[in-house]
């Protein structure tokens, strides 16, 4: 009986192991050219991303993070988090103290693509590929961008006069892994 239980346990464990997608990690390589205007507190740049699909899935779209939009208004996830933590400075900020990213014009392999803003999150958008990206294939995603840097009193990104703390400032693909 012990051998049967051991066999059943081993068989179930193997089924569970082999029914899962294997580990993979997408490869993303960036080339970014950017200039800082330290009087207007802006970044103006261009980006090219080499995206290599190491997943076993065909991809029809890619979610992109555009984090500077977290500073665009007080209804973003960042605004709600800061308020929930007891901070009201961001809620009272003037428009010129806030930040954002704009000027985006995504292309894939040189062709314009459809871009859809996420319905809930202002700092996420979806780019639709002109054709499915097969496993093992690579594409080039490019876009110009403009970032208005917020004042440095809210979070990790900002400026105080000409002193800058810059994080999460360029468009980048969201993680895609075996969980989706």
mmCIF file of C-alpha atoms in Angstrom:
data_model
loop_
_atom_site.group_PDB
_atom_site.id
_atom_site.type_symbol
_atom_site.label_atom_id
_atom_site.label_comp_id
_atom_site.label_asym_id
_atom_site.label_seq_id
_atom_site.Cartn_x
_atom_site.Cartn_y
_atom_site.Cartn_z
ATOM 1 C CA UNK A 1 0.000 0.000 0.000
ATOM 2 C CA UNK A 2 2.866 2.378 0.821
ATOM 3 C CA UNK A 3 4.321 1.833 -2.652
ATOM 4 C CA UNK A 4 0.962 2.613 -4.250
ATOM 5 C CA UNK A 5 0.567 5.858 -2.250
ATOM 6 C CA UNK A 6 4.143 6.847 -3.098
ATOM 7 C CA UNK A 7 3.521 6.086 -6.791
ATOM 8 C CA UNK A 8 0.265 8.071 -6.788
ATOM 9 C CA UNK A 9 1.926 11.028 -5.062
ATOM 10 C CA UNK A 10 4.872 10.959 -7.490
ATOM 11 C CA UNK A 11 2.574 10.679 -10.507
ATOM 12 C CA UNK A 12 0.446 13.638 -9.329
ATOM 13 C CA UNK A 13 3.536 15.738 -8.629
ATOM 14 C CA UNK A 14 4.903 15.027 -12.132
ATOM 15 C CA UNK A 15 1.600 15.916 -13.765
ATOM 16 C CA UNK A 16 1.502 19.200 -11.881
ATOM 17 C CA UNK A 17 5.089 20.000 -12.774
ATOM 18 C CA UNK A 18 4.788 19.214 -16.473
ATOM 19 C CA UNK A 19 1.424 20.911 -16.952
ATOM 20 C CA UNK A 20 2.846 24.339 -16.023
ATOM 21 C CA UNK A 21 4.430 26.657 -18.539
ATOM 22 C CA UNK A 22 8.202 26.589 -18.273
ATOM 23 C CA UNK A 23 10.008 29.611 -16.860
ATOM 24 C CA UNK A 24 10.842 32.301 -19.374
ATOM 25 C CA UNK A 25 11.789 35.934 -19.296
ATOM 26 C CA UNK A 26 11.280 38.400 -22.111
ATOM 27 C CA UNK A 27 14.395 40.242 -23.254
ATOM 28 C CA UNK A 28 14.163 44.003 -23.576
ATOM 29 C CA UNK A 29 17.090 46.151 -24.754
ATOM 30 C CA UNK A 30 16.893 49.945 -24.775
ATOM 31 C CA UNK A 31 18.541 52.695 -26.780
ATOM 32 C CA UNK A 32 17.532 56.078 -25.404
ATOM 33 C CA UNK A 33 18.584 59.558 -26.424
ATOM 34 C CA UNK A 34 17.370 62.247 -24.034
ATOM 35 C CA UNK A 35 18.006 65.882 -23.132
ATOM 36 C CA UNK A 36 17.200 67.587 -19.862
ATOM 37 C CA UNK A 37 15.905 71.160 -19.982
ATOM 38 C CA UNK A 38 16.739 72.262 -16.452
ATOM 39 C CA UNK A 39 14.826 75.527 -16.750
ATOM 40 C CA UNK A 40 11.543 74.037 -17.974
ATOM 41 C CA UNK A 41 12.133 70.833 -15.939
ATOM 42 C CA UNK A 42 11.480 68.607 -18.939
ATOM 43 C CA UNK A 43 12.996 65.596 -20.620
ATOM 44 C CA UNK A 44 12.773 65.344 -24.402
ATOM 45 C CA UNK A 45 13.829 62.078 -25.906
ATOM 46 C CA UNK A 46 13.562 59.236 -28.337
ATOM 47 C CA UNK A 47 13.623 55.581 -27.488
ATOM 48 C CA UNK A 48 14.047 52.338 -29.375
ATOM 49 C CA UNK A 49 13.314 49.063 -27.624
ATOM 50 C CA UNK A 50 14.399 45.692 -28.974
ATOM 51 C CA UNK A 51 11.756 43.300 -27.608
ATOM 52 C CA UNK A 52 12.517 39.586 -27.894
ATOM 53 C CA UNK A 53 9.646 37.183 -27.273
ATOM 54 C CA UNK A 54 11.126 34.376 -25.188
ATOM 55 C CA UNK A 55 7.668 33.117 -24.232
ATOM 56 C CA UNK A 56 5.933 30.114 -25.797
ATOM 57 C CA UNK A 57 3.032 32.437 -26.733
ATOM 58 C CA UNK A 58 2.176 34.541 -29.769
ATOM 59 C CA UNK A 59 1.791 38.154 -28.694
ATOM 60 C CA UNK A 60 -0.753 40.443 -30.371
ATOM 61 C CA UNK A 61 -0.120 43.407 -28.080
ATOM 62 C CA UNK A 62 2.243 44.665 -25.404
ATOM 63 C CA UNK A 63 1.306 46.625 -22.304
ATOM 64 C CA UNK A 64 3.533 49.653 -21.735
ATOM 65 C CA UNK A 65 4.207 51.523 -18.503
ATOM 66 C CA UNK A 66 4.242 55.291 -18.861
ATOM 67 C CA UNK A 67 4.957 56.031 -15.200
ATOM 68 C CA UNK A 68 5.306 59.834 -15.324
ATOM 69 C CA UNK A 69 1.523 59.997 -15.838
ATOM 70 C CA UNK A 70 1.184 58.863 -12.216
ATOM 71 C CA UNK A 71 1.883 62.528 -11.382
ATOM 72 C CA UNK A 72 -0.706 63.925 -13.802
ATOM 73 C CA UNK A 73 -3.641 64.251 -11.386
ATOM 74 C CA UNK A 74 -4.685 63.239 -7.902
ATOM 75 C CA UNK A 75 -6.918 60.392 -9.122
ATOM 76 C CA UNK A 76 -4.008 58.166 -10.153
ATOM 77 C CA UNK A 77 -2.938 55.162 -8.101
ATOM 78 C CA UNK A 78 -0.024 57.263 -6.795
ATOM 79 C CA UNK A 79 -2.361 60.109 -5.816
ATOM 80 C CA UNK A 80 -4.668 57.725 -3.974
ATOM 81 C CA UNK A 81 -1.717 56.018 -2.255
ATOM 82 C CA UNK A 82 -0.248 59.329 -1.085
ATOM 83 C CA UNK A 83 -3.630 60.426 0.274
ATOM 84 C CA UNK A 84 -4.128 57.046 1.964
ATOM 85 C CA UNK A 85 -0.738 57.508 3.652
ATOM 86 C CA UNK A 86 -1.959 60.821 5.070
ATOM 87 C CA UNK A 87 -0.212 63.110 2.593
ATOM 88 C CA UNK A 88 -2.294 65.966 1.190
ATOM 89 C CA UNK A 89 0.421 67.975 -0.623
ATOM 90 C CA UNK A 90 -0.099 66.067 -3.892
ATOM 91 C CA UNK A 91 -3.868 66.540 -3.654
ATOM 92 C CA UNK A 92 -3.405 70.313 -3.405
ATOM 93 C CA UNK A 93 -0.667 70.593 -6.042
ATOM 94 C CA UNK A 94 -1.037 73.132 -8.836
ATOM 95 C CA UNK A 95 -1.038 71.845 -12.397
ATOM 96 C CA UNK A 96 2.437 73.273 -13.076
ATOM 97 C CA UNK A 97 3.810 71.299 -10.097
ATOM 98 C CA UNK A 98 2.571 67.988 -11.471
ATOM 99 C CA UNK A 99 4.239 65.784 -14.051
ATOM 100 C CA UNK A 100 3.299 63.678 -17.052
ATOM 101 C CA UNK A 101 4.550 62.043 -20.210
ATOM 102 C CA UNK A 102 3.246 62.910 -23.667
ATOM 103 C CA UNK A 103 4.412 63.205 -27.267
ATOM 104 C CA UNK A 104 4.291 59.421 -27.635
ATOM 105 C CA UNK A 105 4.000 58.029 -31.146
ATOM 106 C CA UNK A 106 4.705 54.324 -30.963
ATOM 107 C CA UNK A 107 5.952 52.444 -34.007
ATOM 108 C CA UNK A 108 6.792 48.773 -34.384
ATOM 109 C CA UNK A 109 9.470 48.002 -36.961
ATOM 110 C CA UNK A 110 8.908 51.491 -38.382
ATOM 111 C CA UNK A 111 5.118 51.170 -38.778
ATOM 112 C CA UNK A 112 2.587 53.182 -36.774
ATOM 113 C CA UNK A 113 0.590 51.051 -34.346
ATOM 114 C CA UNK A 114 -2.702 51.446 -32.539
ATOM 115 C CA UNK A 115 -2.318 52.614 -28.947
ATOM 116 C CA UNK A 116 -5.116 52.332 -26.379
ATOM 117 C CA UNK A 117 -5.019 53.914 -22.934
ATOM 118 C CA UNK A 118 -5.797 51.511 -20.092
ATOM 119 C CA UNK A 119 -9.375 52.157 -18.907
ATOM 120 C CA UNK A 120 -8.364 52.496 -15.225
ATOM 121 C CA UNK A 121 -4.690 53.404 -15.068
ATOM 122 C CA UNK A 122 -3.467 56.580 -16.723
ATOM 123 C CA UNK A 123 0.124 55.319 -16.485
ATOM 124 C CA UNK A 124 -0.427 52.203 -18.626
ATOM 125 C CA UNK A 125 -1.213 51.865 -22.333
ATOM 126 C CA UNK A 126 -1.511 48.983 -24.769
ATOM 127 C CA UNK A 127 0.214 48.888 -28.141
ATOM 128 C CA UNK A 128 -1.225 46.544 -30.738
ATOM 129 C CA UNK A 129 1.287 44.838 -32.983
ATOM 130 C CA UNK A 130 0.835 44.919 -36.755
ATOM 131 C CA UNK A 131 1.149 41.117 -36.768
ATOM 132 C CA UNK A 132 1.536 38.530 -34.000
ATOM 133 C CA UNK A 133 4.993 38.298 -32.478
ATOM 134 C CA UNK A 134 5.880 34.608 -32.594
ATOM 135 C CA UNK A 135 7.980 32.860 -29.947
ATOM 136 C CA UNK A 136 11.660 33.614 -30.543
ATOM 137 C CA UNK A 137 10.963 36.624 -32.763
ATOM 138 C CA UNK A 138 12.118 40.169 -32.064
ATOM 139 C CA UNK A 139 10.684 43.566 -32.881
ATOM 140 C CA UNK A 140 11.797 47.163 -32.561
ATOM 141 C CA UNK A 141 9.420 49.486 -30.722
ATOM 142 C CA UNK A 142 10.205 53.179 -31.045
ATOM 143 C CA UNK A 143 8.682 56.429 -29.853
ATOM 144 C CA UNK A 144 9.558 60.016 -29.136
ATOM 145 C CA UNK A 145 8.535 61.250 -25.699
ATOM 146 C CA UNK A 146 8.326 64.375 -23.562
ATOM 147 C CA UNK A 147 8.297 64.282 -19.767
ATOM 148 C CA UNK A 148 7.262 67.174 -17.549
ATOM 149 C CA UNK A 149 9.139 66.506 -14.284
ATOM 150 C CA UNK A 150 7.016 67.175 -11.178
ATOM 151 C CA UNK A 151 8.272 69.056 -8.145
ATOM 152 C CA UNK A 152 10.260 66.773 -5.889
ATOM 153 C CA UNK A 153 7.940 66.837 -2.910
ATOM 154 C CA UNK A 154 5.653 63.927 -3.802
ATOM 155 C CA UNK A 155 7.613 60.759 -4.454
ATOM 156 C CA UNK A 156 10.793 59.375 -6.023
ATOM 157 C CA UNK A 157 10.593 61.408 -9.237
ATOM 158 C CA UNK A 158 10.921 65.155 -9.190
ATOM 159 C CA UNK A 159 13.009 68.273 -8.963
ATOM 160 C CA UNK A 160 13.751 70.956 -6.428
ATOM 161 C CA UNK A 161 15.060 73.873 -8.455
ATOM 162 C CA UNK A 162 17.856 72.330 -10.585
ATOM 163 C CA UNK A 163 18.345 69.252 -8.420
ATOM 164 C CA UNK A 164 16.775 66.132 -9.936
ATOM 165 C CA UNK A 165 15.754 62.686 -8.811
ATOM 166 C CA UNK A 166 14.676 60.860 -11.921
ATOM 167 C CA UNK A 167 13.115 57.377 -11.837
ATOM 168 C CA UNK A 168 10.743 55.496 -14.112
ATOM 169 C CA UNK A 169 10.952 58.279 -16.717
ATOM 170 C CA UNK A 170 10.777 56.459 -20.069
ATOM 171 C CA UNK A 171 8.138 54.177 -21.633
ATOM 172 C CA UNK A 172 8.831 50.532 -20.939
ATOM 173 C CA UNK A 173 7.084 47.216 -21.525
ATOM 174 C CA UNK A 174 5.229 45.659 -18.626
ATOM 175 C CA UNK A 175 6.483 42.300 -17.397
ATOM 176 C CA UNK A 176 5.068 39.367 -19.325
ATOM 177 C CA UNK A 177 5.799 36.001 -17.747
ATOM 178 C CA UNK A 178 4.227 32.577 -17.319
ATOM 179 C CA UNK A 179 1.513 34.110 -15.124
ATOM 180 C CA UNK A 180 0.561 36.525 -17.904
#
